Amino acid sequence: MAERSFSKEVEALKLGDGETFEGEGILAVTKALLQSGVSYVGGYQGAPVSHLIDVMVDAGDLLDDLGVHLETCTNEASAAAMLGASINYPLRGAVTWKSVVGTNVAADALSNLASPGVIGGAMIVIGEDYGEGASVIQERSYAYAMKCGIWLLDPRPDLPTIVNTVEQGFALSEATHAPVMLELRIRACHVTGEFTTKDNRRGQFSGRNKLSGPPKFDYMRLAHPPVTFVHEKLKAEHRLPAAQAFAREQKLNEVFDGDVSEIGIVVLGGLYNSVVRTLGRIGLADLFGAARIPIYVLNLAYPLVPDEVAQFCAGKRAVLIVEEGNPDYIEQQINTQLRRADIQTQIHGKDCLPAAGEYTQDVLLRGLAAFLIKTRPTGVDADAIAARVETMLAHRPAATKSTGEIPPRPPGFCTGCPERPVFSAVKLMQRELGPTHISTDIGCHSFATLPPFSMGNSILGYGMSLAAAAAVGPNMERRPITVMGDGGFWHNGLITGVASNLFNKGDGVLIVMQNGYTSATGQQFMPSSKDSYAASGQTMDIEQTLRTFGVKWLRKVRTYNVATMLKTLKEAMQTAERGLKVIIADGECQLARQRRVRVEDAEKLKRGERVTRARYGVDDEICTGDHSCMRLSGCPSLTVKPSPDPLRTDPVATVIESCVGCGLCGEVAHAAVLCPSFYRAEIIRNATAWDRFLFAMRRGFLGLFGIRFPQAEPALAPIPALARASTTLDARTTTPT
Amino acid sequence: MSAAPDRPITLLIAALGGEGGGVLTDWIVKAATHAGYPVQSTSIPGVAQRTGATTYYIEVVPATWRALNGRRPVLSLTPGVGDVDIMAATELLEAGRAIANGFVTRDRTLMLGATGRSYLTTEKMAMGDGRYDRDLLIQAINDNARDNLLIDMETLAKANGTMINSVMLGALAGSGVMPMTADDFETAIRAEGKAADANLRGFRAGLAAAKARLPVVAPVETKKHSRETLADLERATTAFPEAAREIVLEGVRRLVAYQSARYARLYLDRLAPFAGGDPILLRETARHLAVRMSFEDVIRVAQAKIAPERFARIAREELKASGEPFVITDFLKPGIDEFCQILPPRLARAILRLAARRGWLGRVYFGMEVNTTSVTGFLRFWLLAKLRGWRPHCHRYHEEQAAIENWLGMIRGAAARSPNLGSDLAREIAECARLIKGYGDTHARGTANFASIETQVIRPALAGAIPLPLAIDAIASARAAALADPEGESLTRCLAAIAAQTALPTAAE
């Protein structure tokens, strides 16, 4: 089970004709796929599209009934390759991933898919991880669509439009024999709204109505010379014009007229709402989208439709292109198209709007004001608008001054995270042996690049850390350390990193974080998720795999055991033995573990079985407020409070209620020789007779020294939940009871 | 029917990942939907949710679908600077961040703020006090918001066995800015199902708090004062000026408990020379002197570990125990240093010399996990605590008294230099006691830093080699540098800069 339960959302997927779906964008897309009669769905998780796969995993019965095959792929390349099913067969299918990174991984398969083209509609739902909230490098996916001949849909972030675009997208794909991409930005994936649903459809062929066999051999279906030369021609001469004709006929793009017709705005569908709101704020649009400046909305971002563009621009003095990022693909294309059509409309875009960063309201306000000043259309007081915008935006610097520079609050390791202790050990190791190169990867463990650890010299992609250190080790006196999660290990790291290192007789130290899930994306299962919690009969084991590959130096260490980890790290760094040294840092994701253990403990308590619960504490009279412990931990539950000592001013350490008793505080206090303030307190519920006897004896003995333990009280306050949902992706599943 | 609204009501929520901001947003969307108002929410989850700062943005059109009669509003997915009606922040620094980002304006924004703080790692890591200035944040809210409702939501949530999100929902309902009624919100909570009762309690508490508009109360700092002690000693403190009396009294009480009445008398004697001078210097010297004289040796740690109130506090407040068996395990890792602390000076010095020769110092430790609730564990601490009477014969005691006399001597020397500047210099020297704290490495580092500042700045200043105003600045900046990083890089840089600066006048002569 992933982090969040989607049982309610699964119900929404079952809605039929004329009913109302309420929910977020990415789930509306999921419903639209089922309404479009897909035969297969696949993908690799990653914000902001994880929910598409997560909800499908929870919707087993429904998919069964529709005959839809679901594949939770090990990486985006395997997801993209799935679309190969649509090359030969009239099977509609969709895959999803986080872009641009996922598209990069998928690129090989995408090129080879786009070349022969498809018979069944093939759709890639990409979560465009761009702008605020993004967690990857800032690039747009647009270039992939252009170079491969994949059509890129970028619908207005309005649920009925999104759903309609999905349905139209399959038709477009089939009409043109090209795959399509449906791009949703982060906020569009999570935007809430409603639309009127239709019945789900079974595909023409599916698990319920299987194909009888392969088609007659057709070399044209292969991405292999010499037909690749034919494909290239087909793309340019047939598929592209077909896509443009389809867009024109089906009115994929929209024009909203306005009275200030001497100028216009061309905007990508996904940015439409922001543009309308911005126009509204300067008095040029109302709440319902009626704008004074005509707007041409590109729900189909690639390809452009030249005669539509010409028609919109003709008769206008100037047009503003609203397209975030760099390069300005659309601006360049429109410039070319207008030159060819000999239309003299001035094209504005990156001269008014920035080349980098998300187009938020303030960015658009400034851009629109600049456009109006440059064009000065009649009937619009450009100067007054520009002055108004300046006043609106001038507030921000003044406000920033009043608060001072607010330090950032990046995400970090959760309370009790099994990965934190590994970095405590690495920090202690470096203190003894000196600093070394640390090659980091994608995953929760990359939080170690932030305070208090601030470790890591490079991040080259998911599962790439070992490969990224291949040329560092031979050129450095000390061995580099490479960190990889188990998610990254299966996604890519095993082949790209481990096999390559062994094949080249490399050296170095690899730490594999074995927490059992792809935790950063919401704790989805992956190949080595343990049987005990994945309950899916999987047996892939990282340790065995590495041994089979030929790793000789291999240690498995429980992550919370800082002293052992420190010793093992030192050994790996100092041993004369050549070759790859792998440390499997073993510790189940604490978020997942807590969710499991809490239920188990509650049941045990109910059954009257013995349950112990531990938490850590700091004696505030003993703590002197140096905070060494924080510099080796950074746990959200280990924090500061005002010193209770009337003679001291520096705050002291304290452990708050969300502590899950992982044990790191005690381990670090020992391994780093900190201070004697830390203690572990453990309570035994449903104690055995022996527990009670022992406790009574101790109580009696300590009583001789004036120590009084609290006695049972008649009325009991309810026992608070073990841990506040301090760090869950979505508190829905963890609201305390 | 009134005319259609020209803009929606906009609500930006700033929260920390995992606080239930997503659920809060769902409740608001459900309440609006239930009441028939067009509504849209967006968020930017992803890994930002893992304890990091995140936001949720909601727009509600204050006219029902029915009143709009088929017209479909176009709602924005991003908040705009100067376009936010309600800024809800579940944490005080996040309220500050929203202000810094320009989302709170005097003409429009109501700030709904929780007054609790969840400290950043960088605030917690500081070697001294790295906490962001709370008063600055409150002032910024007052200066930038149209109105504000600052509520201690954390306490209300705890009292009602719920999370902060339901209390925030109540405050939102109580603010009166939203078109939905309290009933609409309660329906949304019930529809969500999970923990509905607790969430309803939280909601009502938030609603009541918002309606009552109670003023912000600064968090009460609960200081643990020492118990009263011998009457004649307490009377002796009245001889000190008013400004310092409270601190001196606290010092006396602490030292009687720490060692003896005689030891407390020594404290008063040491302070006597300062009684007639600058009262602030007296107060600060008294504060640091009491802390220095009650140095953290193993005897004191043992005393604290078996204090009767400790067992009660842990059992009741932290474990919520009422009769159930419990175990307290203490983590100790004494080294040779710690053992030598309680030996006679000569013996201790001999052992330390040997240990240094053999390279044992900083390497040989004895890790212990002591079950303090067990008979043997308790007795171990009890016996150690019983060594209190023996303390004045111990190595550490002698070392500390010498260090204290040295420090006091420098303060007296500085105060004697000139009435005003001398007093400032003396205060800076007194304040340097803050550097010496902690155990093991931390204590050694602090002591070494103090020694560096002493030899390179304080002694030359007392000898007249550095002009007074320069010396005062130099000590203050060296102290700040010593607390800036544990590696000592800042202090090294700072001392080098001071050396360069003070060398100039000498070179010119």
Tab-separated table of N, CA, C and O in Angstrom, chain A residues 687-724:
chain	number	residue	atom	x	y	z
A	687	ALA	N	1.226	-5.118	30.803
A	687	ALA	CA	2.440	-5.735	31.319
A	687	ALA	C	2.164	-7.156	31.804
A	687	ALA	O	1.059	-7.483	32.244
A	688	THR	N	3.206	-7.984	31.729
A	688	THR	CA	3.074	-9.358	32.238
A	688	THR	C	3.222	-9.333	33.759
A	688	THR	O	3.629	-8.320	34.347
A	689	ALA	N	2.932	-10.461	34.384
A	689	ALA	CA	3.057	-10.548	35.837
A	689	ALA	C	4.506	-10.267	36.250
A	689	ALA	O	4.772	-9.591	37.243
A	690	TRP	N	5.443	-10.779	35.463
A	690	TRP	CA	6.865	-10.562	35.773
A	690	TRP	C	7.217	-9.076	35.690
A	690	TRP	O	7.885	-8.538	36.563
A	691	ASP	N	6.745	-8.392	34.591
A	691	ASP	CA	6.966	-6.944	34.462
A	691	ASP	C	6.484	-6.216	35.709
A	691	ASP	O	7.168	-5.365	36.267
A	692	ARG	N	5.272	-6.599	36.138
A	692	ARG	CA	4.655	-5.887	37.255
A	692	ARG	C	5.380	-6.179	38.561
A	692	ARG	O	5.583	-5.292	39.378
A	693	PHE	N	5.826	-7.422	38.706
A	693	PHE	CA	6.556	-7.801	39.914
A	693	PHE	C	7.874	-7.022	39.995
A	693	PHE	O	8.201	-6.399	40.995
A	694	LEU	N	8.606	-7.045	38.878
A	694	LEU	CA	9.894	-6.357	38.831
A	694	LEU	C	9.725	-4.870	39.131
A	694	LEU	O	10.483	-4.275	39.900
A	695	PHE	N	8.705	-4.314	38.511
A	695	PHE	CA	8.459	-2.877	38.671
A	695	PHE	C	8.113	-2.569	40.135
A	695	PHE	O	8.572	-1.575	40.699
A	696	ALA	N	7.305	-3.435	40.745
A	696	ALA	CA	6.912	-3.221	42.139
A	696	ALA	C	8.140	-3.280	43.049
A	696	ALA	O	8.286	-2.467	43.972
A	697	MET	N	9.033	-4.228	42.770
A	697	MET	CA	10.246	-4.338	43.575
A	697	MET	C	11.090	-3.073	43.449
A	697	MET	O	11.588	-2.534	44.437
A	698	ARG	N	11.248	-2.629	42.199
A	698	ARG	CA	12.059	-1.431	41.966
A	698	ARG	C	11.426	-0.205	42.618
A	698	ARG	O	12.113	0.606	43.222
A	699	ARG	N	10.113	-0.117	42.478
A	699	ARG	CA	9.410	1.030	43.059
A	699	ARG	C	9.615	1.039	44.567
A	699	ARG	O	9.858	2.080	45.167
A	700	GLY	N	9.536	-0.151	45.144
A	700	GLY	CA	9.715	-0.260	46.586
A	700	GLY	C	11.117	0.180	46.997
A	700	GLY	O	11.293	0.967	47.930
A	701	PHE	N	12.106	-0.287	46.225
A	701	PHE	CA	13.486	0.042	46.569
A	701	PHE	C	13.755	1.547	46.420
A	701	PHE	O	14.284	2.186	47.322
A	702	LEU	N	13.356	2.091	45.270
A	702	LEU	CA	13.600	3.522	45.054
A	702	LEU	C	12.806	4.374	46.039
A	702	LEU	O	13.216	5.480	46.394
A	703	GLY	N	11.682	3.800	46.527
A	703	GLY	CA	10.869	4.505	47.524
A	703	GLY	C	11.667	4.771	48.787
A	703	GLY	O	11.448	5.785	49.469
A	704	LEU	N	12.611	3.880	49.104
A	704	LEU	CA	13.439	4.064	50.292
A	704	LEU	C	14.267	5.349	50.183
A	704	LEU	O	14.723	5.902	51.159
A	705	PHE	N	14.476	5.805	48.929
A	705	PHE	CA	15.281	7.017	48.699
A	705	PHE	C	14.392	8.226	48.397
A	705	PHE	O	14.853	9.224	47.869
A	706	GLY	N	13.120	8.077	48.688
A	706	GLY	CA	12.217	9.215	48.506
A	706	GLY	C	11.701	9.379	47.102
A	706	GLY	O	11.155	10.423	46.744
A	707	ILE	N	11.887	8.357	46.246
A	707	ILE	CA	11.370	8.456	44.874
A	707	ILE	C	9.962	7.891	44.839
A	707	ILE	O	9.746	6.753	45.249
A	708	ARG	N	9.018	8.687	44.365
A	708	ARG	CA	7.620	8.227	44.278
A	708	ARG	C	7.204	8.115	42.820
A	708	ARG	O	7.252	9.111	42.096
A	709	PHE	N	6.806	6.926	42.397
A	709	PHE	CA	6.305	6.756	41.028
A	709	PHE	C	4.819	7.049	41.005
A	709	PHE	O	4.125	6.794	41.977
A	710	PRO	N	4.324	7.572	39.901
A	710	PRO	CA	2.882	7.865	39.847
A	710	PRO	C	2.060	6.583	39.944
A	710	PRO	O	2.436	5.550	39.393
A	711	GLN	N	0.941	6.688	40.653
A	711	GLN	CA	0.041	5.544	40.822
A	711	GLN	C	-1.097	5.657	39.822
A	711	GLN	O	-1.307	6.697	39.218
A	712	ALA	N	-1.811	4.542	39.683
A	712	ALA	CA	-2.955	4.536	38.764
A	712	ALA	C	-3.984	5.559	39.216
A	712	ALA	O	-4.218	5.737	40.406
A	713	GLU	N	-4.531	6.255	38.239
A	713	GLU	CA	-5.589	7.206	38.552
A	713	GLU	C	-6.890	6.622	38.069
A	713	GLU	O	-6.922	5.904	37.071
A	714	PRO	N	-7.985	6.957	38.746
A	714	PRO	CA	-9.256	6.379	38.326
A	714	PRO	C	-9.674	6.812	36.919
A	714	PRO	O	-9.976	5.983	36.081
A	715	ALA	N	-9.648	8.113	36.651
A	715	ALA	CA	-10.086	8.566	35.319
A	715	ALA	C	-8.854	8.817	34.464
A	715	ALA	O	-7.981	9.574	34.842
A	716	LEU	N	-8.828	8.177	33.342
A	716	LEU	CA	-7.656	8.284	32.476
A	716	LEU	C	-7.919	9.184	31.279
A	716	LEU	O	-8.954	9.063	30.634
A	717	ALA	N	-6.982	10.028	31.020
A	717	ALA	CA	-7.077	10.797	29.768
A	717	ALA	C	-6.800	9.826	28.629
A	717	ALA	O	-6.056	8.874	28.809
A	718	PRO	N	-7.404	10.027	27.463
A	718	PRO	CA	-7.116	9.114	26.361
A	718	PRO	C	-5.634	9.184	26.003
A	718	PRO	O	-5.020	10.237	26.092
A	719	ILE	N	-5.094	8.049	25.625
A	719	ILE	CA	-3.671	8.016	25.276
A	719	ILE	C	-3.494	8.694	23.921
A	719	ILE	O	-4.140	8.320	22.942
A	720	PRO	N	-2.671	9.702	23.874
A	720	PRO	CA	-2.507	10.386	22.582
A	720	PRO	C	-1.842	9.454	21.567
A	720	PRO	O	-1.130	8.540	21.957
A	721	ALA	N	-2.132	9.735	20.312
A	721	ALA	CA	-1.571	8.898	19.242
A	721	ALA	C	-0.061	8.891	19.368
A	721	ALA	O	0.546	9.838	19.842
A	722	LEU	N	0.524	7.812	18.947
A	722	LEU	CA	1.953	7.607	19.091
A	722	LEU	C	2.752	8.757	18.503
A	722	LEU	O	3.666	9.272	19.099
A	723	ALA	N	2.386	9.130	17.304
A	723	ALA	CA	3.121	10.227	16.675
A	723	ALA	C	2.132	11.096	15.941
A	723	ALA	O	1.197	10.606	15.350
A	724	ARG	N	2.361	12.378	16.042
A	724	ARG	CA	1.584	13.270	15.232
A	724	ARG	C	1.928	12.959	13.790
A	724	ARG	O	3.023	12.497	13.505
